[in-house]
XYZ file of C-alpha atoms in Angstrom:
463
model
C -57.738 19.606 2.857
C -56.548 16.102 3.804
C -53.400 14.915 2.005
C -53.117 11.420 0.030
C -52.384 9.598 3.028
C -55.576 9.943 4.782
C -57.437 7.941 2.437
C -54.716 5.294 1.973
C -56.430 1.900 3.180
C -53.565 -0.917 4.395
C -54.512 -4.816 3.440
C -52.754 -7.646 2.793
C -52.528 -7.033 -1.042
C -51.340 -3.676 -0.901
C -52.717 -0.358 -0.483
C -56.132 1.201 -2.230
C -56.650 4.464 -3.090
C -60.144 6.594 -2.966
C -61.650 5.538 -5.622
C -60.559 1.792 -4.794
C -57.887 1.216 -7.685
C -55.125 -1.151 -6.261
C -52.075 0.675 -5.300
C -48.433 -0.736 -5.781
C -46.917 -0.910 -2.424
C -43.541 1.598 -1.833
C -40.924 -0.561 -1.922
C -36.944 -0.038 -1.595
C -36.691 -0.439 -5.397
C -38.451 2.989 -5.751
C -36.135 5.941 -7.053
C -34.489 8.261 -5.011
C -36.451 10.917 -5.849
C -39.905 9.173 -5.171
C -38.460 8.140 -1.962
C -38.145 11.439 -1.184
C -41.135 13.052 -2.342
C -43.424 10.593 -0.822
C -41.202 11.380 2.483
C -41.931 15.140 2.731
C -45.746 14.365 1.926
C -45.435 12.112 4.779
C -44.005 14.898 7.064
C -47.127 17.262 5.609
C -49.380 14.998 7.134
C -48.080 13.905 10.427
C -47.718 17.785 10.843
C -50.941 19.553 9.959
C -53.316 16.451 9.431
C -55.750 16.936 12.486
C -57.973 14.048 12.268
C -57.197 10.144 10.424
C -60.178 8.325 10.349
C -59.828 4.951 12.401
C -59.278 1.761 10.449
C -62.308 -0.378 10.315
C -62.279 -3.316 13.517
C -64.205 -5.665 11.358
C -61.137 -5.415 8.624
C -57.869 -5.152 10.957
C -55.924 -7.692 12.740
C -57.340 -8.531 16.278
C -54.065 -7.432 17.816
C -54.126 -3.415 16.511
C -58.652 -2.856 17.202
C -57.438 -1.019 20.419
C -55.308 1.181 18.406
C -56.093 4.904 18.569
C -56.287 6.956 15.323
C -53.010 8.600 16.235
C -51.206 4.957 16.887
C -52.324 3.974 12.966
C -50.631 7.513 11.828
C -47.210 6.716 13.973
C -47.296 3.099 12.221
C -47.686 4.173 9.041
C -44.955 7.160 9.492
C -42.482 4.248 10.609
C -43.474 1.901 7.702
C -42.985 4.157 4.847
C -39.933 6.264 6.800
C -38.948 2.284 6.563
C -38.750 1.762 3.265
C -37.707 4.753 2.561
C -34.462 4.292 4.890
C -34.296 0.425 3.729
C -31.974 0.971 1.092
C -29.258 2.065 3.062
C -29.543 -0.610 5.567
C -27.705 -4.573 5.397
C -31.063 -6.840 4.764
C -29.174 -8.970 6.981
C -29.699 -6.851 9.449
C -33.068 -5.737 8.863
C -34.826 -7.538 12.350
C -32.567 -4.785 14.310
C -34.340 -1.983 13.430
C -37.082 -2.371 16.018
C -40.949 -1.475 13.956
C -43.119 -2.103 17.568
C -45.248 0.396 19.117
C -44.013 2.737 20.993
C -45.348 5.728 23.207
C -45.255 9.009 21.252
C -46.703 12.241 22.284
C -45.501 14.196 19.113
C -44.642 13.793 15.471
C -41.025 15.184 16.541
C -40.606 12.164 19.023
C -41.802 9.904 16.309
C -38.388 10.979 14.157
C -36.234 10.821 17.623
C -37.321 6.809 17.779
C -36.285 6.429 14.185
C -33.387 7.892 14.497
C -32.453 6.091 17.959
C -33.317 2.661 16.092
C -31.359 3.600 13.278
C -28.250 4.377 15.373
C -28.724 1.171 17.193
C -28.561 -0.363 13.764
C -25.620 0.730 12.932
C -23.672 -0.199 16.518
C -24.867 -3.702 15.819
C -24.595 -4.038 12.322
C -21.192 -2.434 11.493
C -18.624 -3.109 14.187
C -15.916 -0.958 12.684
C -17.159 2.727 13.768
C -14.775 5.165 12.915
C -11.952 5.439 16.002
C -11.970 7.872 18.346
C -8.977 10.560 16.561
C -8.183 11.231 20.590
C -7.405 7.777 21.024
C -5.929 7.549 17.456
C -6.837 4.014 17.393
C -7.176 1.620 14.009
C -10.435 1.089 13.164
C -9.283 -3.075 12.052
C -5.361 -4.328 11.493
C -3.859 -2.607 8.145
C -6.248 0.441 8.348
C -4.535 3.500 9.044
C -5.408 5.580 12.141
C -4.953 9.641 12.442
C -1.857 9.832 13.230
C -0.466 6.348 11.562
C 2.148 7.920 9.211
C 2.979 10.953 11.909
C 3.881 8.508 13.855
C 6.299 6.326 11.763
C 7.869 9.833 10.611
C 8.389 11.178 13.921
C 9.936 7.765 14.906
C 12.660 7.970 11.944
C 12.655 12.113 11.744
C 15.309 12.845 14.005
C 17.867 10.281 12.677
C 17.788 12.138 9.280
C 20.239 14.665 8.097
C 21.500 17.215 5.484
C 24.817 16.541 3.842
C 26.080 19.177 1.481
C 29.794 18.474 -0.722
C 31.488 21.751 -1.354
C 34.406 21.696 -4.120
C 36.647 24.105 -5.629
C 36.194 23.499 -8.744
C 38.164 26.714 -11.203
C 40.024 29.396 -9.248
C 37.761 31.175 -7.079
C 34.694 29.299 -8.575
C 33.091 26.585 -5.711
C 30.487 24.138 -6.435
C 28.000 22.800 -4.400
C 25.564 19.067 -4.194
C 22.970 18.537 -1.821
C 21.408 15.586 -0.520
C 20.444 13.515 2.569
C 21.090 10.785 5.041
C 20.440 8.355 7.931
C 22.286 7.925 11.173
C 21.967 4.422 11.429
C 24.323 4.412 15.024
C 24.695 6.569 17.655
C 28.392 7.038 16.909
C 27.555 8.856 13.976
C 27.298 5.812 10.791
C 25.730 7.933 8.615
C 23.964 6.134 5.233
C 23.481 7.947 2.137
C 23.916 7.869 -1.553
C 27.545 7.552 -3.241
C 26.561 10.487 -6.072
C 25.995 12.629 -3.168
C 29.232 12.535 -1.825
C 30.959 12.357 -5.585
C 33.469 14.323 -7.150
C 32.042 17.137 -9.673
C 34.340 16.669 -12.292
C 34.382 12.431 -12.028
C 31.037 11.397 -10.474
C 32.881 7.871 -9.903
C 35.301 9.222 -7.635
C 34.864 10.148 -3.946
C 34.786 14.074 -3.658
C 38.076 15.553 -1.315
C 35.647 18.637 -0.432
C 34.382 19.016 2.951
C 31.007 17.293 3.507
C 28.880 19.208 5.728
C 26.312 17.121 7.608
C 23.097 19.108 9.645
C 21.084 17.272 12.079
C 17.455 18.235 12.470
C 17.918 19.740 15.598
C 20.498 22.424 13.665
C 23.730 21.375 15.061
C 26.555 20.962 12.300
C 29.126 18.581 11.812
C 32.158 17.479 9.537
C 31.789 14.616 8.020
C 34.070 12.001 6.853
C 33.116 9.420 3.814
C 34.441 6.078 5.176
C 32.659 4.154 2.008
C 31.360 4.391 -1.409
C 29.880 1.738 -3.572
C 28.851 3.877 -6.658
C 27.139 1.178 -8.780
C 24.736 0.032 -5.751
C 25.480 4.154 -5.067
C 25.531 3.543 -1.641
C 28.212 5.623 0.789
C 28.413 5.719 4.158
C 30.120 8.797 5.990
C 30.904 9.097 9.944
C 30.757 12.483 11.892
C 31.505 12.577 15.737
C 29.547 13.893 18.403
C 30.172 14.061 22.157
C 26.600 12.990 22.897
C 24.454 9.874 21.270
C 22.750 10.448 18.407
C 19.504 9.523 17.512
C 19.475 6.404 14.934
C 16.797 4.491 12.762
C 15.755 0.662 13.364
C 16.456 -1.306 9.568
C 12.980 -3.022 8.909
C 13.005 -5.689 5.934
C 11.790 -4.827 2.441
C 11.429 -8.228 1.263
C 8.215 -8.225 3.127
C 6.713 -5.627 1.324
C 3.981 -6.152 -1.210
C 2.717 -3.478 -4.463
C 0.255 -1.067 -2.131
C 1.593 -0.943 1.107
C 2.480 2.450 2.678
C 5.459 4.075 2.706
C 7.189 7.496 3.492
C 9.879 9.447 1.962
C 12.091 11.449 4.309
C 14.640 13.659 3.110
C 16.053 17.614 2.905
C 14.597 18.378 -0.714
C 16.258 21.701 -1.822
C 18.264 22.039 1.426
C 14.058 22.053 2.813
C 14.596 20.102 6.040
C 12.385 17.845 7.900
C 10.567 17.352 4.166
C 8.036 14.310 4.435
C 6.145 12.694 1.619
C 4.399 9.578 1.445
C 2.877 7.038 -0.969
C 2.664 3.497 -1.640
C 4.796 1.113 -3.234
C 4.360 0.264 -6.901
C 6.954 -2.302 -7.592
C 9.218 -4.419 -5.273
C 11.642 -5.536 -7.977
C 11.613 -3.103 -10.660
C 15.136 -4.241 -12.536
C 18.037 -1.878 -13.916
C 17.421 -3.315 -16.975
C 14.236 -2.048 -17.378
C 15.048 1.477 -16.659
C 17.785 1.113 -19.240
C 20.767 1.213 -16.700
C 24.076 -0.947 -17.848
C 26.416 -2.256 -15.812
C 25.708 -4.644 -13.031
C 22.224 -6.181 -12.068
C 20.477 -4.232 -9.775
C 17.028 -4.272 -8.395
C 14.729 -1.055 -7.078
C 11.564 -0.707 -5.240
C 9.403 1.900 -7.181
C 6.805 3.929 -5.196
C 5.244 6.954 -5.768
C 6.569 9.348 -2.991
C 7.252 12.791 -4.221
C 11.532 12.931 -3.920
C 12.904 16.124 -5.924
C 16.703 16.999 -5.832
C 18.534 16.583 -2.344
C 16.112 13.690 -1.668
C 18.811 11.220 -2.668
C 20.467 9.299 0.260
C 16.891 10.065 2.615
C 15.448 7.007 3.935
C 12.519 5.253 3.064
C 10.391 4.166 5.843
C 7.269 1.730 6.629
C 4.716 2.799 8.774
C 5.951 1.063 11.612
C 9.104 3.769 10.896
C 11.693 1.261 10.321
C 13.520 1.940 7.248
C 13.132 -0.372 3.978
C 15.365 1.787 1.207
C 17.673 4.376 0.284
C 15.887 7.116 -2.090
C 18.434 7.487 -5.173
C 16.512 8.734 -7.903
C 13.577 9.409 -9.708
C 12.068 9.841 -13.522
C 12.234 13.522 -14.512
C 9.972 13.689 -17.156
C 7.301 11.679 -14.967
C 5.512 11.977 -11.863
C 5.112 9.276 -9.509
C 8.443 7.056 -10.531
C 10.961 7.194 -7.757
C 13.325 4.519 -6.988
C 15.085 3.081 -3.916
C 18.085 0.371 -2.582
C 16.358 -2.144 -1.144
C 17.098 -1.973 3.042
C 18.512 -5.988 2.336
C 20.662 -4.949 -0.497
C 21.940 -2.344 1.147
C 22.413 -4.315 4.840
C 24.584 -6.634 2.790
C 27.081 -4.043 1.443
C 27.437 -2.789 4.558
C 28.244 -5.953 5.688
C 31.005 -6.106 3.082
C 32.445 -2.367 3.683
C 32.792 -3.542 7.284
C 34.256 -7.087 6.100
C 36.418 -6.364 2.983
C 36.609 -2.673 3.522
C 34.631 -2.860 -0.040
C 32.096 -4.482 -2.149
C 32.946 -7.427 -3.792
C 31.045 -8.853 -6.668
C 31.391 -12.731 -8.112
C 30.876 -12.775 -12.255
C 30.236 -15.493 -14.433
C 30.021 -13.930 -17.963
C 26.399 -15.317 -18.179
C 23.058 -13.478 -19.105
C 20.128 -15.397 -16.989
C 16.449 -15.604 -17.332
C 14.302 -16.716 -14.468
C 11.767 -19.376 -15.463
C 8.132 -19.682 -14.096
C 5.636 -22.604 -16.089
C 3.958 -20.514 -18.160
C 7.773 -19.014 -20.159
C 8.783 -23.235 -20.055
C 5.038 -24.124 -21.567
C 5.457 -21.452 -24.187
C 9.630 -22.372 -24.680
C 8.538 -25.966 -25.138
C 5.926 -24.848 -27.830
C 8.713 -23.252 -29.892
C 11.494 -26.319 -29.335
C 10.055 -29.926 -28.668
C 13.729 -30.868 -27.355
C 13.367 -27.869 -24.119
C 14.695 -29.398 -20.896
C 11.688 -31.005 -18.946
C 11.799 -28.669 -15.608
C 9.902 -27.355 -13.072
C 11.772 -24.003 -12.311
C 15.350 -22.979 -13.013
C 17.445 -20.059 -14.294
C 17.643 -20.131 -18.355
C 21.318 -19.384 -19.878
C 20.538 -17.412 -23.314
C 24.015 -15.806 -23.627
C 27.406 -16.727 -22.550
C 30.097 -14.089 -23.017
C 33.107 -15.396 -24.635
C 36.449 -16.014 -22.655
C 34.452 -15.165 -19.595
C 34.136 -17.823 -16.628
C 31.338 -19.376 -17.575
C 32.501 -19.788 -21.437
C 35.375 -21.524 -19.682
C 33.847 -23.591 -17.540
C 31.507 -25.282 -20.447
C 28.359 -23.010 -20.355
C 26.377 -23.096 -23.640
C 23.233 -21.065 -24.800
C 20.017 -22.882 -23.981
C 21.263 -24.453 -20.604
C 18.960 -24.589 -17.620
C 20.445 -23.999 -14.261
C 18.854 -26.219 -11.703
C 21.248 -26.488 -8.427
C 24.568 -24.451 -8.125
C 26.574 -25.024 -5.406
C 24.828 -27.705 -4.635
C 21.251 -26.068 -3.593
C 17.923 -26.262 -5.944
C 17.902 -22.460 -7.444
C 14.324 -21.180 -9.478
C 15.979 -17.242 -9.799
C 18.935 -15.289 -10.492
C 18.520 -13.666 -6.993
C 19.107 -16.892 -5.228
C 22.546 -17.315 -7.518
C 23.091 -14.110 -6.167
C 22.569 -14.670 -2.445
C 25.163 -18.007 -2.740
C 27.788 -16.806 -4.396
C 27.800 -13.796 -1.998
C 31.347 -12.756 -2.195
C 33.020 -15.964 -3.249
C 35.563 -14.848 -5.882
C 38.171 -17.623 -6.942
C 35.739 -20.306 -5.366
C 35.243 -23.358 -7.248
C 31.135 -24.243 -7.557
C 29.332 -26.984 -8.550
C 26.690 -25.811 -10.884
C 23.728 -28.483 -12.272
C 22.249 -27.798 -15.813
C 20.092 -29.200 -18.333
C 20.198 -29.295 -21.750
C 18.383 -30.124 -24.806
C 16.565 -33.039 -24.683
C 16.705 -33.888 -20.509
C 20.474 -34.122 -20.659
C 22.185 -33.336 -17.298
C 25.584 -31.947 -16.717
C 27.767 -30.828 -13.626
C 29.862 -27.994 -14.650
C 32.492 -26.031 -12.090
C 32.625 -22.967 -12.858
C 35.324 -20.037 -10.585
C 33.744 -16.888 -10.508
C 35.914 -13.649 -11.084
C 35.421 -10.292 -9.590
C 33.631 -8.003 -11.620
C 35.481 -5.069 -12.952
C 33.169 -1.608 -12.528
């Protein structure tokens, strides 16, 4: 019994059945599971058809009348495996997948030639085949290869360490904290978190027990805190070693974006050699919005798995150059850790190295950063708002503080201090630096487009 297929006639309109009704051709609109049905009748009867009666000369094109019976069969079992493939394929690629006669001997070889022209298909149409894991080679720049973040955590693994405070805290009672850190010089500079190296009983005081620092390798050392900066929470503690030790390379975090990589490295639990790894979520998440007082301070959020001892373990990019501290995370979430910025935390070193301390300028002034759309909707609300571009909005000034003295009001618009153009409360940070009981120039505007130069002497801020 001859399937459909025999009795299928192939014209320019489309295809006719036995009884001569017009037949809709297949095309690549079909459904899946037409596509597939009409597919394994098409395998029934390449396989056990014996004879296809030869199209008619008088009604085919001049260029297939020499074709043998078995030649029609092989074109029609690459024009309907065709469109029933099509879907999958670019159309803009269509022309590559190569429909001419070919030499077959068997209905087997007729599926090796589809699926040779469908391979050479894909070489030509999509470049970016999946690497070779041997090579371990990116398949395009940003893409990540096998071993991408092995790599960047074998290049920073070794410079990371265990650092356990032990206390006496009542009589015979001792008390323990865990945590981690980075050699960051061969000498042994060690970076880490303050709260890891605090006192028990005053977390705002540098512990007197004896820090115990492990290298990976499971040598042990006694370490010495030479720093602490507990509102940044940033120590750094020195051990000595006859040999070099292996350090980290600082990368820069102000060139990282919301979604790129990045790895957590750390001694969770006292569980050395922990890695973790996730992308960043925020690149300025503020204290304020965490609900933390005190001094401004900014975080990169990303959602690396950190757990208890994790604090003071470096955060690295996947070139394994190290972009924060880990200091914390939210304990009734998953998914919210924090970390120092590597640039914040470059520049307090800096200052333990220069002032033996950190030093921070304040003004007694609560700023807003300005972008168009806050002035657009501030000028909706008050006709007389300052005509700017960008600036740094004064809502509060604290009284008797600097600023109170030197003539700030509420409403005032920052525009150049110290002489440079400002448009955020970072870049008033980055020029006043450490300049306590410096005179600077500060440009504002008030209501109505008036312009004032006020000096203003910043004090040191009291933690």
């Amino acid at each position: 019994m001859f399937s459909y297929f025999h009795f299928c006639k192939w014209n320019a309109e489309g295809t006719r059945n036995r009884n001569g009704a017009l037949r809709k051709n297949l095309c690549p609109a079909s459904p899946p599971s037409q596509r597939l049905l009409l597919l394994h009748r098409l395998l029934l009867t390449s396989v056990r058809a014996k004879y296809v009666p030869r199209p008619s000369l008088s009604k085919s094109p001049p260029w297939r009348r020499h074709w043998s019976p078995r030649s029609h069969r092989l074109l029609r079992w690459r024009r309907y495996s065709w469109f029933l493939l099509r879907p999958t394929l670019p159309s803009d690629k269509c022309s590559d997948f190569d429909l001419r006669p070919v030499k077959t001997t068997s209905i087997v070889d007729s599926i090796d030639f589809l699926a040779e022209s469908s391979a050479r298909h894909y070489s030509t149409a999509n470049p970016l085949t999946p690497p070779d894991s041997s090579k371990d080679v990116p398949c395009c720049a940003g893409c990540l290869g096998r071993n991408t973040i092995a790599k960047a955590a074998a290049a920073a693994g070794p410079a990371v360490v265990n650092i356990c405070v032990t206390e006496g805290l009542y009589g015979p009672m001792r008390a323990k904290s865990i945590g981690s850190g980075t050699i960051i010089d061969p000498d042994g500079t060690i970076l880490t978190c303050a709260h890891c190296i605090a006192d028990i009983a005053n977390m705002k005081r540098v512990s007197k027990g004896k820090v115990g620092v492990t290298l990976q390798d499971g040598r042990e050392f006694e370490g010495t805190v030479i720093n602490a900066d507990f509102p940044s929470d940033i120590a750094v503690v020195k051990i000595h070693s006859k040999t070099p030790l292996p350090s980290v390379k600082f990368g820069s975090s102000s060139k990282l974006l919301p979604g790129d990589w990045v790895i957590a490295l750390g001694c969770p639990l006292t569980l050395q050699n922990t890695i973790t790894s996730g992308i960043v979520s925020c690149v300025d998440r503020k204290s304020s919005d965490l609900g933390l007082g005190g001094i401004r301070r900014e975080y990169l959020q990303t959602d690396c798995a950190i757990n208890e001892g994790n604090s003071g373990g470096p955060l690295v990019n996947l070139d394994g150059e190290v972009v924060g501290v880990n200091i914390m995370k939210v304990a009734a979430a998953d998914g919210l850790s924090f970390a120092v910025p590597i640039d914040s935390v470059i520049k307090i070193i800096e200052q333990f190295r220069k002032n033996g301390r950190v030093v921070r300028p304040w003004l007694g002034l609560k700023m807003l950063d300005l972008n168009e759309m806050k002035i657009a909707q501030f000028k909706e609300r008050d006709d007389s708002f300052p005509d700017v571009i960008k600036g740094v909005l004064v809502p509060v000034v604290t009284p008797g503080s600097p600023g109170d003295r030197a003539g700030f009001r509420p409403g005032d618009v920052v525009i150049e201090f110290d002489g440079r153009p400002v448009g955020g409360i970072k870049e008033i940070i980055d020029i006043m630096e450490d300049k306590v009981g410096v005179p600077l120039k500060v440009l504002v505007k008030r209501s109505n487009n008036k312009s004032i130069t006020l000096t203003v002497v910043p004090e040191e801020a009291v933690d």
